[in-house]
Amino acid sequence: MAKLKLVPSTDTPRGQKRRREKPQRPVLDDDLRDSSAGIIAVKAVRREKPSNESPQVLHQNDDDDSDDCNVSSEDEAHYMISNKSDALDEMESSCSFQRHVTHVLANDEVNALVNQKSKFKWEMPAEDIPKSKWVGTGEKIKGASDDPFVDVKGKLKDHWQKILSDDLNYRSRFFSLCNSYRDIMHCNKKPFYLKGSKVDSSTMDAYLMHALSHVHRTRDVVIKNDAKLRNDANTDVMEDDSYRDQGFTRPKVLFLLPLKSIARRIVKRLIQLSPLTQKDNSMGQFKKEFGESDDELEEPNSSKPTDFNLLFAGDVEDHFLFGIKFTKKSVKLYSNFYASDIIVASPLALKLKIDGGEVTKKKGRPKENDSDFLSSIEIVVVDYADVISMQNWSHLHAVLEQLNHLPSKEHVTNVMRIRPWYLDEQARYYRQTIILSSYLTPEMNALFNGSCLNYEGKVKLATEFTGVLPKIQLEIRQVYERFDASSIGELDDARFEYFCTKVYPKIQESDEGGVLLFASSYFEYIRLSSFLKSQDASFCRIGEATSQQDISRARLWFFEGQKKILLYSERSHFFHRYKV
């Protein structure tokens, strides 16, 4: 194999028309070296004329899987003939997939996205969600279509109609929103552990169907273009942008989930929604690692609330990372990351993978940092963000920051067929991010506003809440105190200062005990603990790092009145629900 020696070319500023000239053939060099030069200089490579004698394709074969996207020329020709109507539909502007990936960003659009000048300027009602509406940026989403699945491939659509039947229309509302390829933040989702299994399943099905549709369309475009190039070896790829159908690497969808039990639920449903059959060997490994019985069948803990028993049923491990690969006939789990279409991971596991924190079994030292498989992610789904916020939110933020970077080394990809916006380092503006949660936090808002820069625009759910005070059964006196803060950045310091100067002196003067201080974050918990120690206060504490022995002792002291104050962290309460 020979290395391409790049011939200099003159770049034309984006936004101006470029004169079509016959590109020069690349000069071959017999000295091939394995480095990242081919990726770094890829902007120049894409203007050179490739040789079509042996075209490379993005989808690579695994050793044990022969029915991948590299199919024979006879199969490809038959595929093109039998799917001629689909090939025509692929180029129609009405297809949301083609419209999204073929759009060319102008310089002023990029500047507006970088400066985040867009504002939420339109709204539309959110059906089936009480007192809620969707607000968005960019162009207003059109009304409901007669057939929201018009862009879906026939095989997928027929399968969904078969297994969902009348429930398909119920899924169509959120699917239409996902199919607009806009960034979405839905923070009023009723999760299964809050007695909202029907609504939760509908939302989950919708984004899984959208992910499947995106993967199948991406794969179909590559196969059809491979067939065209095989049938006409003289085709000039650089003269026809329709052949630019790939990214740097194969994975296109990323699911970020908090727990193994939730990942098991989603992957199981993904396989059900796919018309392909899964392989027995990969499913055996999946059942072994993630469990085989339904989580809902496990015996609940009568001393815990219902939502706790439902959420923490099954495997609650928060470290998992694997790939899912779709071939012509099957769904394969645990595929090589660079041969996968979908990546399923927890933020913790993916953060360790990015940092190279995993240890090799043989040599016992950290692995090499390898996150290039995240360079071409086009859809990110962050489900159960409320649960992730109780783990370590910084891991999620770090993972999103690592997406859509230029890869550090070459991979099995024909650089002549990489989409221009990948080469121009604009992939993050084409990436769709979907954030789902049962409630909204400032961290979620900051992530959505700062890390989601989709050129299509943003859509988020705005809900008018009625409050929870009327639901309180015990008639107790409640006092709320207001404090001033100069800015959001000074909020934590202002709250802490108000507690130290106004609230704590009242607690200290009172002879009554039974004071519970509830800390919403770990940093607030440490700060309050240090302050109480400095004041020689009579207090005990329960946090996520507290040993079981110390927790039992603290609960006993507080219950018997030996300690006046109990400092209790929100994260500890979320994962244990102690009775105090």
Coordinates of C-alpha atoms in Angstrom, one line a residue:
M1 CA 0.0 0.0 0.0
A2 CA 1.4 3.4 -0.9
K3 CA 1.0 6.7 0.8
L4 CA -0.6 9.8 -0.8
K5 CA 1.8 12.6 -1.4
L6 CA -0.4 15.7 -1.3
V7 CA -0.3 18.2 -4.2
P8 CA -0.8 21.8 -3.0
S9 CA -4.1 23.4 -4.0
T10 CA -5.6 26.8 -3.5
D11 CA -8.4 27.0 -1.0
T12 CA -11.4 29.2 -1.6
P13 CA -13.1 30.9 1.3
R14 CA -16.3 29.3 2.4
G15 CA -19.4 31.1 1.2
Q16 CA -17.9 31.8 -2.3
K17 CA -18.4 29.7 -5.3
R18 CA -15.4 27.5 -6.2
R19 CA -14.5 27.0 -9.8
R20 CA -14.7 23.3 -10.9
E21 CA -11.3 22.3 -12.2
K22 CA -10.1 18.9 -13.1
P23 CA -8.3 17.7 -10.0
Q24 CA -4.7 16.4 -10.2
R25 CA -4.0 12.7 -9.4
P26 CA -2.2 12.1 -6.1
V27 CA 1.5 11.3 -6.3
L28 CA 2.2 7.9 -4.7
D29 CA 5.1 7.4 -2.4
D30 CA 6.4 3.9 -1.7
D31 CA 7.3 4.7 1.8
L32 CA 4.2 4.2 4.0
R33 CA 4.3 5.3 7.6
D34 CA 1.6 4.9 10.2
S35 CA 1.0 8.4 11.5
S36 CA -1.8 10.9 11.9
A37 CA -0.6 13.0 8.9
G38 CA -3.3 11.6 6.6
I39 CA -6.0 13.0 8.9
I40 CA -4.2 16.3 9.7
A41 CA -3.8 17.1 6.0
V42 CA -7.2 15.8 5.0
K43 CA -8.5 19.2 3.8
A44 CA -5.9 19.0 1.0
V45 CA -6.5 15.3 0.3
R46 CA -10.2 15.8 -0.3
R47 CA -9.5 18.0 -3.3
E48 CA -7.4 15.3 -5.1
K49 CA -8.9 12.8 -7.5
P50 CA -9.0 9.3 -6.1
S51 CA -8.5 6.0 -7.9
N52 CA -11.6 4.0 -8.1
E53 CA -9.9 0.7 -8.8
S54 CA -10.2 -0.5 -5.2
P55 CA -12.5 1.9 -3.2
Q56 CA -12.3 1.7 0.5
V57 CA -15.5 1.8 2.5
L58 CA -16.3 2.9 6.0
H59 CA -17.8 -0.3 7.2
Q60 CA -15.2 -2.9 8.0
N61 CA -15.7 -6.6 8.4
D62 CA -15.2 -8.5 11.6
D63 CA -13.5 -11.8 11.5
D64 CA -16.6 -13.7 12.5
D65 CA -19.1 -11.7 10.4
S66 CA -19.2 -11.8 6.7
D67 CA -22.5 -10.2 6.0
D68 CA -21.4 -6.6 6.6
C69 CA -21.7 -3.6 4.3
N70 CA -18.9 -4.9 2.0
V71 CA -21.1 -6.9 -0.2
S72 CA -20.4 -8.3 -3.7
S73 CA -21.0 -6.2 -6.8
E74 CA -23.8 -8.5 -7.9
D75 CA -25.6 -8.0 -4.6
E76 CA -25.1 -4.3 -4.8
A77 CA -26.5 -4.1 -8.3
H78 CA -29.5 -6.1 -7.3
Y79 CA -29.9 -3.9 -4.3
M80 CA -29.9 -0.8 -6.5
I81 CA -32.4 -2.2 -8.9
S82 CA -34.8 -3.4 -6.2
N83 CA -34.6 -0.2 -4.3
K84 CA -34.6 2.3 -7.1
S85 CA -37.5 4.3 -5.7
D86 CA -35.7 4.5 -2.4
A87 CA -32.6 5.8 -4.1
L88 CA -34.6 8.6 -5.6
D89 CA -36.3 9.4 -2.3
E90 CA -32.8 9.6 -0.8
M91 CA -32.1 12.8 -2.8
E92 CA -35.4 14.5 -2.2
S93 CA -35.2 17.7 -0.1
S94 CA -38.2 16.5 1.9
C95 CA -36.1 13.8 3.5
S96 CA -35.0 15.2 6.8
F97 CA -31.8 13.1 6.9
Q98 CA -30.6 14.2 3.5
R99 CA -31.6 17.8 4.2
H100 CA -29.7 17.8 7.4
V101 CA -26.4 16.2 6.3
T102 CA -26.1 18.0 2.9
H103 CA -26.7 21.5 4.3
V104 CA -23.6 23.8 3.8
L105 CA -23.0 26.2 6.7
A106 CA -22.1 29.8 5.8
N107 CA -19.5 31.8 7.8
D108 CA -22.2 34.0 9.3
E109 CA -24.1 30.9 10.5
V110 CA -21.0 29.5 12.2
N111 CA -20.3 32.8 13.9
A112 CA -23.8 33.0 15.2
L113 CA -23.5 29.4 16.6
V114 CA -20.2 30.1 18.2
N115 CA -21.5 33.3 19.8
Q116 CA -24.8 31.7 20.8
K117 CA -26.9 34.5 19.5
S118 CA -30.0 32.5 18.9
K119 CA -33.0 33.0 21.1
F120 CA -36.1 31.0 21.8
K121 CA -38.6 32.9 19.7
W122 CA -41.4 30.5 18.9
E123 CA -43.6 28.1 20.7
M124 CA -46.1 25.3 20.1
P125 CA -48.3 23.3 22.4
A126 CA -47.0 20.0 23.8
E127 CA -49.7 17.4 23.3
D128 CA -50.4 15.0 26.2
I129 CA -48.1 17.0 28.6
P130 CA -50.2 19.2 30.9
K131 CA -49.4 22.9 31.3
S132 CA -46.5 22.6 28.9
K133 CA -45.3 23.9 25.6
W134 CA -42.3 23.5 23.3
V135 CA -40.2 26.6 22.7
G136 CA -37.5 26.8 20.1
T137 CA -34.9 28.6 18.1
G138 CA -34.5 28.8 14.4
E139 CA -37.4 28.2 12.1
K140 CA -40.6 27.1 13.7
I141 CA -41.4 23.4 13.3
K142 CA -44.2 22.7 10.9
G143 CA -47.5 21.2 12.1
A144 CA -48.0 17.5 12.4
S145 CA -47.8 15.6 9.2
D146 CA -50.3 13.1 7.9
D147 CA -47.6 10.5 8.0
P148 CA -44.8 11.4 10.5
F149 CA -42.9 8.3 9.4
V150 CA -42.7 9.3 5.7
D151 CA -38.9 9.5 5.8
V152 CA -38.5 6.1 7.4
K153 CA -37.3 3.1 5.3
G154 CA -40.1 0.7 4.4
K155 CA -38.7 -2.3 6.2
L156 CA -38.4 -0.4 9.5
K157 CA -41.8 1.2 9.1
D158 CA -43.5 -2.1 8.4
H159 CA -41.8 -3.7 11.4
W160 CA -42.8 -0.9 13.8
Q161 CA -46.4 -1.1 12.6
K162 CA -46.4 -4.8 13.2
I163 CA -45.1 -4.7 16.8
L164 CA -46.6 -1.4 18.0
S165 CA -49.9 -1.4 16.1
D166 CA -52.1 1.4 17.4
D167 CA -49.4 2.6 19.8
L168 CA -47.3 3.8 16.8
N169 CA -49.3 7.0 16.5
Y170 CA -48.6 7.8 20.2
R171 CA -44.9 7.5 19.5
S172 CA -45.1 9.7 16.5
R173 CA -45.3 13.0 18.4
F174 CA -41.9 12.8 20.0
F175 CA -40.4 10.9 17.0
S176 CA -41.4 13.9 14.7
L177 CA -39.5 16.2 17.1
C178 CA -36.4 14.0 17.0
N179 CA -36.7 13.6 13.2
S180 CA -36.3 17.4 12.9
Y181 CA -32.6 16.9 13.9
R182 CA -32.7 19.7 16.4
D183 CA -31.2 19.7 19.9
I184 CA -34.0 18.7 22.4
M185 CA -34.3 19.1 26.1
H186 CA -37.3 17.3 27.7
C187 CA -37.1 17.8 31.4
N188 CA -40.6 16.8 32.4
K189 CA -40.5 13.2 31.4
K190 CA -42.4 10.8 33.6
P191 CA -39.9 8.0 34.2
F192 CA -40.9 4.4 34.8
Y193 CA -39.9 4.6 38.5
L194 CA -42.4 7.4 39.1
K195 CA -45.4 5.5 37.8
G196 CA -45.0 6.7 34.3
S197 CA -44.1 3.5 32.5
K198 CA -46.4 4.2 29.5
V199 CA -45.2 7.7 28.9
D200 CA -41.6 6.7 29.5
S201 CA -41.8 3.8 27.1
S202 CA -43.3 6.1 24.5
T203 CA -40.5 8.6 24.7
M204 CA -37.9 5.8 24.7
D205 CA -39.4 4.1 21.7
A206 CA -39.4 7.4 19.8
Y207 CA -35.7 8.2 20.2
L208 CA -34.8 4.5 19.6
M209 CA -36.8 4.6 16.4
H210 CA -35.1 7.8 15.3
A211 CA -31.6 6.3 16.1
L212 CA -32.4 3.2 14.0
S213 CA -33.7 5.2 11.1
H214 CA -30.6 7.3 11.1
V215 CA -28.2 4.3 11.2
H216 CA -30.1 2.5 8.4
R217 CA -30.2 5.6 6.2
T218 CA -26.5 6.2 6.7
R219 CA -25.7 2.6 5.9
D220 CA -28.0 2.5 2.8
V221 CA -26.3 5.6 1.3
V222 CA -22.9 4.1 1.7
I223 CA -23.9 0.8 0.1
K224 CA -25.6 2.5 -2.8
N225 CA -22.6 4.7 -3.5
D226 CA -20.3 1.7 -3.2
A227 CA -22.4 0.0 -5.9
K228 CA -22.3 3.0 -8.2
L229 CA -18.5 3.2 -7.9
R230 CA -18.1 -0.5 -8.6
N231 CA -20.3 -0.3 -11.7
D232 CA -18.5 2.8 -13.1
A233 CA -14.8 2.8 -12.3
N234 CA -14.4 6.2 -14.1
T235 CA -16.7 8.1 -11.7
D236 CA -15.0 11.2 -10.4
V237 CA -15.8 11.2 -6.6
M238 CA -14.6 14.8 -6.2
E239 CA -16.9 16.1 -8.9
D240 CA -20.0 14.8 -7.2
D241 CA -20.7 15.7 -3.5
S242 CA -23.3 12.9 -3.2
Y243 CA -20.4 10.4 -2.8
R244 CA -19.3 12.2 0.3
D245 CA -21.3 10.1 2.7
Q246 CA -19.0 9.1 5.6
G247 CA -17.4 10.4 8.7
F248 CA -13.9 9.7 10.1
T249 CA -15.2 6.6 11.9
R250 CA -18.3 4.5 11.8
P251 CA -20.1 5.0 15.1
K252 CA -23.0 7.5 14.6
V253 CA -25.2 7.3 17.7
L254 CA -24.2 7.5 21.4
F255 CA -26.5 6.5 24.3
L256 CA -25.4 7.9 27.7
L257 CA -27.2 6.1 30.5
P258 CA -26.6 6.0 34.3
L259 CA -27.2 2.3 35.3
K260 CA -26.8 -1.2 33.8
S261 CA -30.4 -2.0 34.6
I262 CA -31.5 1.0 32.4
A263 CA -29.1 0.1 29.7
R264 CA -30.4 -3.5 29.6
R265 CA -34.0 -2.1 29.3
I266 CA -33.1 0.2 26.4
V267 CA -30.9 -2.3 24.5
K268 CA -33.6 -5.0 24.8
R269 CA -36.2 -2.6 23.4
L270 CA -33.8 -1.5 20.6
I271 CA -33.5 -5.1 19.4
Q272 CA -37.2 -5.5 19.5
L273 CA -37.7 -2.4 17.3
S274 CA -35.1 -3.6 14.8
P275 CA -36.3 -5.9 12.1
L276 CA -33.0 -7.7 12.2
T277 CA -32.4 -10.8 14.3
Q278 CA -29.8 -10.8 17.0
K279 CA -26.9 -13.2 17.3
D280 CA -27.1 -15.8 20.1
N281 CA -23.5 -15.6 21.2
S282 CA -23.5 -11.8 21.8
M283 CA -26.9 -11.9 23.5
G284 CA -25.6 -14.7 25.8
Q285 CA -22.8 -12.4 27.0
F286 CA -25.2 -9.5 27.3
K287 CA -27.5 -11.5 29.6
K288 CA -24.6 -12.7 31.6
E289 CA -23.3 -9.2 32.3
F290 CA -26.6 -7.3 32.5
G291 CA -29.0 -9.9 33.8
E292 CA -31.6 -12.2 32.2
S293 CA -34.7 -11.7 34.3
D294 CA -37.0 -8.7 34.1
D295 CA -36.1 -6.0 36.7
E296 CA -39.7 -5.6 37.6
L297 CA -40.0 -9.2 38.8
E298 CA -37.5 -8.8 41.6
E299 CA -38.7 -8.7 45.2
P300 CA -39.1 -5.1 46.3
N301 CA -37.9 -3.7 49.7
S302 CA -40.9 -2.9 51.7
S303 CA -39.0 -0.4 53.8
K304 CA -38.2 1.7 50.8
P305 CA -40.5 3.9 48.6
T306 CA -41.9 2.6 45.3
D307 CA -39.8 4.8 43.1
F308 CA -36.6 3.6 44.9
N309 CA -37.5 -0.1 44.4
L310 CA -38.3 0.4 40.7
L311 CA -35.2 2.5 39.9
F312 CA -32.7 0.3 41.8
A313 CA -34.1 -3.1 40.8
G314 CA -31.6 -5.2 38.9
D315 CA -27.9 -4.3 38.3
V316 CA -27.1 -0.7 39.5
E317 CA -23.5 -0.8 38.3
D318 CA -22.5 2.5 36.7
H319 CA -19.5 1.3 34.7
F320 CA -20.4 -0.2 31.2
L321 CA -19.3 0.5 27.6
F322 CA -20.0 -1.5 24.5
G323 CA -20.8 -1.2 20.8
I324 CA -23.8 -2.4 18.7
K325 CA -23.3 -3.2 15.0
F326 CA -26.0 -3.6 12.4
T327 CA -25.3 -5.8 9.4
K328 CA -27.6 -6.9 6.6
K329 CA -29.2 -9.7 8.7
S330 CA -28.3 -9.3 12.3
V331 CA -27.7 -7.1 15.3
K332 CA -24.3 -7.7 16.9
L333 CA -23.5 -6.6 20.5
Y334 CA -20.0 -6.1 21.9
S335 CA -18.6 -5.3 18.4
N336 CA -15.4 -3.4 18.0
F337 CA -15.9 0.3 18.7
Y338 CA -14.7 1.2 15.2
A339 CA -17.0 -1.3 13.6
S340 CA -20.1 -0.3 15.6
D341 CA -23.0 1.9 14.6
I342 CA -24.2 2.7 18.2
I343 CA -22.2 3.1 21.4
V344 CA -24.0 2.4 24.7
A345 CA -22.1 3.7 27.7
S346 CA -22.2 5.3 31.2
P347 CA -20.5 8.7 31.5
L348 CA -18.1 7.2 34.1
A349 CA -16.9 4.3 31.8
L350 CA -16.6 6.6 28.8
K351 CA -14.7 9.2 30.8
L352 CA -12.2 6.5 31.9
K353 CA -11.9 5.3 28.3
I354 CA -11.2 8.8 27.1
D355 CA -8.6 9.3 29.8
G356 CA -6.9 6.0 29.2
G357 CA -7.7 4.9 32.7
E358 CA -8.5 1.3 31.9
V359 CA -5.7 -1.2 32.9
T360 CA -4.5 -3.9 30.6
K361 CA -4.8 -7.4 31.9
K362 CA -1.4 -8.6 30.8
K363 CA 0.9 -5.6 31.5
G364 CA -1.0 -4.0 34.3
R365 CA -0.5 -0.5 33.0
P366 CA -3.0 2.1 31.7
K367 CA -4.1 1.7 28.1
E368 CA -3.4 4.2 25.4
N369 CA -5.8 7.1 25.2
D370 CA -8.1 6.1 22.3
S371 CA -11.3 8.1 21.8
D372 CA -11.3 8.5 18.0
F373 CA -14.4 6.4 17.7
L374 CA -16.3 9.4 19.1
S375 CA -15.1 11.7 16.3
S376 CA -18.1 11.1 14.0
I377 CA -21.0 10.9 16.5
E378 CA -24.1 12.5 14.9
I379 CA -26.8 11.8 17.5
V380 CA -26.3 11.8 21.3
V381 CA -29.1 10.7 23.7
V382 CA -28.7 11.5 27.4
D383 CA -31.5 9.7 29.1
Y384 CA -32.3 9.8 32.8
A385 CA -30.2 12.9 33.2
D386 CA -31.7 13.4 36.7
V387 CA -30.1 10.1 37.8
I388 CA -26.8 11.0 36.2
S389 CA -26.8 14.3 38.1
M390 CA -26.8 12.2 41.3
Q391 CA -23.6 10.5 40.1
N392 CA -21.0 12.9 38.8
W393 CA -22.2 15.5 36.4
S394 CA -18.6 16.5 35.4
H395 CA -18.1 13.2 33.7
L396 CA -21.1 13.9 31.3
H397 CA -19.8 17.3 30.6
A398 CA -16.3 16.0 29.8
V399 CA -17.6 13.3 27.5
L400 CA -19.6 15.8 25.4
E401 CA -16.6 18.0 25.2
Q402 CA -14.6 15.1 23.7
L403 CA -17.1 14.5 20.8
N404 CA -16.4 15.4 17.2
H405 CA -12.7 16.1 17.5
L406 CA -10.3 15.3 14.7
P407 CA -9.0 11.8 15.1
S408 CA -5.5 11.3 16.3
K409 CA -4.7 8.6 13.8
E410 CA -5.9 7.1 10.5
H411 CA -8.7 4.6 10.4
V412 CA -10.3 2.4 7.7
T413 CA -11.9 5.3 5.9
N414 CA -11.7 6.7 2.3
V415 CA -10.8 10.3 3.0
M416 CA -12.2 11.2 -0.5
R417 CA -15.7 10.3 0.8
I418 CA -15.7 12.1 4.1
R419 CA -18.3 14.8 4.4
P420 CA -17.0 18.4 4.0
W421 CA -18.2 19.5 7.4
Y422 CA -16.2 16.8 9.1
L423 CA -13.0 18.1 7.3
D424 CA -13.9 21.7 8.2
E425 CA -14.2 20.7 11.9
Q426 CA -17.9 21.7 11.9
A427 CA -19.3 18.3 13.0
R428 CA -20.4 19.6 16.4
Y429 CA -22.8 22.0 14.6
Y430 CA -24.4 19.0 12.9
R431 CA -24.6 16.8 16.0
Q432 CA -28.1 16.4 17.5
T433 CA -28.2 16.1 21.4
I434 CA -31.3 14.9 23.1
I435 CA -31.4 15.4 26.9
L436 CA -34.2 13.7 28.9
S437 CA -34.9 14.1 32.6
S438 CA -37.8 14.1 35.1
Y439 CA -36.8 17.6 36.3
L440 CA -34.6 20.5 35.3
T441 CA -31.5 21.7 37.1
P442 CA -29.2 24.7 36.4
E443 CA -26.5 22.2 35.3
M444 CA -28.7 20.8 32.7
N445 CA -29.6 24.2 31.4
A446 CA -26.0 25.2 31.3
L447 CA -25.1 22.0 29.4
F448 CA -27.9 22.5 26.9
N449 CA -27.1 26.1 26.3
G450 CA -23.3 25.7 26.1
S451 CA -22.5 22.3 24.6
C452 CA -25.5 21.9 22.2
L453 CA -24.7 24.0 19.0
N454 CA -26.8 22.3 16.4
Y455 CA -27.4 24.6 13.3
E456 CA -30.9 23.3 13.0
G457 CA -31.8 25.0 16.3
K458 CA -33.0 24.0 19.8
V459 CA -36.3 22.9 21.3
K460 CA -37.0 22.6 25.0
L461 CA -40.0 21.9 27.1
A462 CA -41.4 24.8 29.2
T463 CA -43.8 23.7 31.9
E464 CA -45.8 25.7 34.4
F465 CA -45.6 23.8 37.7
T466 CA -48.4 23.9 40.3
G467 CA -46.1 23.2 43.2
V468 CA -46.0 20.5 45.9
L469 CA -47.0 22.4 49.1
P470 CA -50.7 21.4 48.8
K471 CA -49.5 17.8 48.8
I472 CA -47.9 18.0 52.3
Q473 CA -50.1 16.0 54.7
L474 CA -48.7 17.2 58.0
E475 CA -49.8 20.7 59.0
I476 CA -46.5 22.2 60.0
R477 CA -45.2 25.7 59.9
Q478 CA -42.9 26.4 57.0
V479 CA -40.7 29.5 56.8
Y480 CA -38.8 30.5 53.6
E481 CA -36.1 33.2 53.7
R482 CA -34.8 35.2 50.8
F483 CA -31.2 36.3 50.4
D484 CA -29.6 38.5 47.8
A485 CA -26.9 37.5 45.3
S486 CA -25.2 39.8 42.9
S487 CA -25.0 37.0 40.1
I488 CA -25.6 33.4 39.6
G489 CA -21.9 32.7 39.9
E490 CA -22.0 34.2 43.4
L491 CA -25.1 32.3 44.5
D492 CA -23.4 29.5 46.4
D493 CA -21.2 31.9 48.4
A494 CA -24.2 34.2 49.1
R495 CA -26.3 31.3 50.4
F496 CA -23.5 30.0 52.6
E497 CA -22.8 33.5 54.0
Y498 CA -26.5 34.0 54.8
F499 CA -26.6 30.6 56.6
C500 CA -23.5 31.4 58.7
T501 CA -24.7 34.9 59.7
K502 CA -28.5 34.6 59.9
V503 CA -29.6 31.0 60.2
Y504 CA -27.0 29.3 62.3
P505 CA -27.1 31.8 65.2
K506 CA -30.8 31.0 65.5
I507 CA -30.1 27.3 65.7
Q508 CA -27.3 27.9 68.2
E509 CA -29.5 29.9 70.5
S510 CA -32.4 27.4 70.4
D511 CA -32.5 24.6 73.0
E512 CA -34.4 22.3 70.7
G513 CA -32.7 19.6 68.7
G514 CA -33.8 17.7 65.7
V515 CA -32.3 20.1 63.2
L516 CA -31.7 18.5 59.7
L517 CA -29.4 20.3 57.3
F518 CA -29.9 19.0 53.8
A519 CA -27.0 19.7 51.4
S520 CA -27.8 19.6 47.7
S521 CA -24.2 19.1 46.5
Y522 CA -21.0 17.4 47.8
F523 CA -19.2 20.8 47.9
E524 CA -22.0 22.3 49.9
Y525 CA -21.9 19.3 52.2
I526 CA -18.1 19.6 52.8
R527 CA -18.4 23.4 53.3
L528 CA -21.1 23.0 55.9
S529 CA -19.3 20.2 57.7
S530 CA -16.1 22.3 58.0
F531 CA -18.1 25.3 59.3
L532 CA -19.9 23.2 62.0
K533 CA -16.6 21.8 63.1
S534 CA -15.1 25.3 63.5
Q535 CA -18.1 26.3 65.6
D536 CA -17.8 23.2 67.9
A537 CA -21.4 22.4 67.0
S538 CA -23.2 19.3 68.2
F539 CA -23.8 17.5 64.9
C540 CA -23.4 14.2 63.1
R541 CA -23.4 13.6 59.4
I542 CA -24.4 11.2 56.6
G543 CA -22.8 11.5 53.2
E544 CA -22.0 9.3 50.2
A545 CA -18.5 8.6 51.6
T546 CA -19.7 7.8 55.2
S547 CA -19.2 4.2 56.3
Q548 CA -22.1 2.1 57.2
Q549 CA -21.0 1.9 60.8
D550 CA -20.8 5.7 61.1
I551 CA -24.2 6.0 59.4
S552 CA -25.9 3.7 61.9
R553 CA -24.2 5.6 64.8
A554 CA -25.3 9.0 63.4
R555 CA -28.9 7.9 62.9
L556 CA -29.0 6.6 66.5
W557 CA -27.4 9.8 68.0
F558 CA -29.8 12.0 66.1
F559 CA -32.9 9.9 67.0
E560 CA -32.0 9.8 70.7
G561 CA -31.2 13.6 70.7
Q562 CA -27.5 13.1 71.6
K563 CA -26.6 15.2 68.6
K564 CA -28.5 18.5 67.9
I565 CA -27.9 18.7 64.1
L566 CA -27.8 16.1 61.4
L567 CA -26.0 17.1 58.1
Y568 CA -27.5 15.0 55.3
S569 CA -26.4 15.0 51.7
E570 CA -28.9 14.8 48.8
R571 CA -26.9 12.2 47.0
S572 CA -26.8 9.9 50.0
H573 CA -30.5 10.2 50.4
F574 CA -31.1 9.5 46.7
F575 CA -29.1 6.2 46.7
H576 CA -30.1 4.9 50.2
R577 CA -33.4 6.7 51.4
Y578 CA -32.5 6.4 55.1
K579 CA -35.2 7.0 57.7
V580 CA -34.0 9.7 60.1

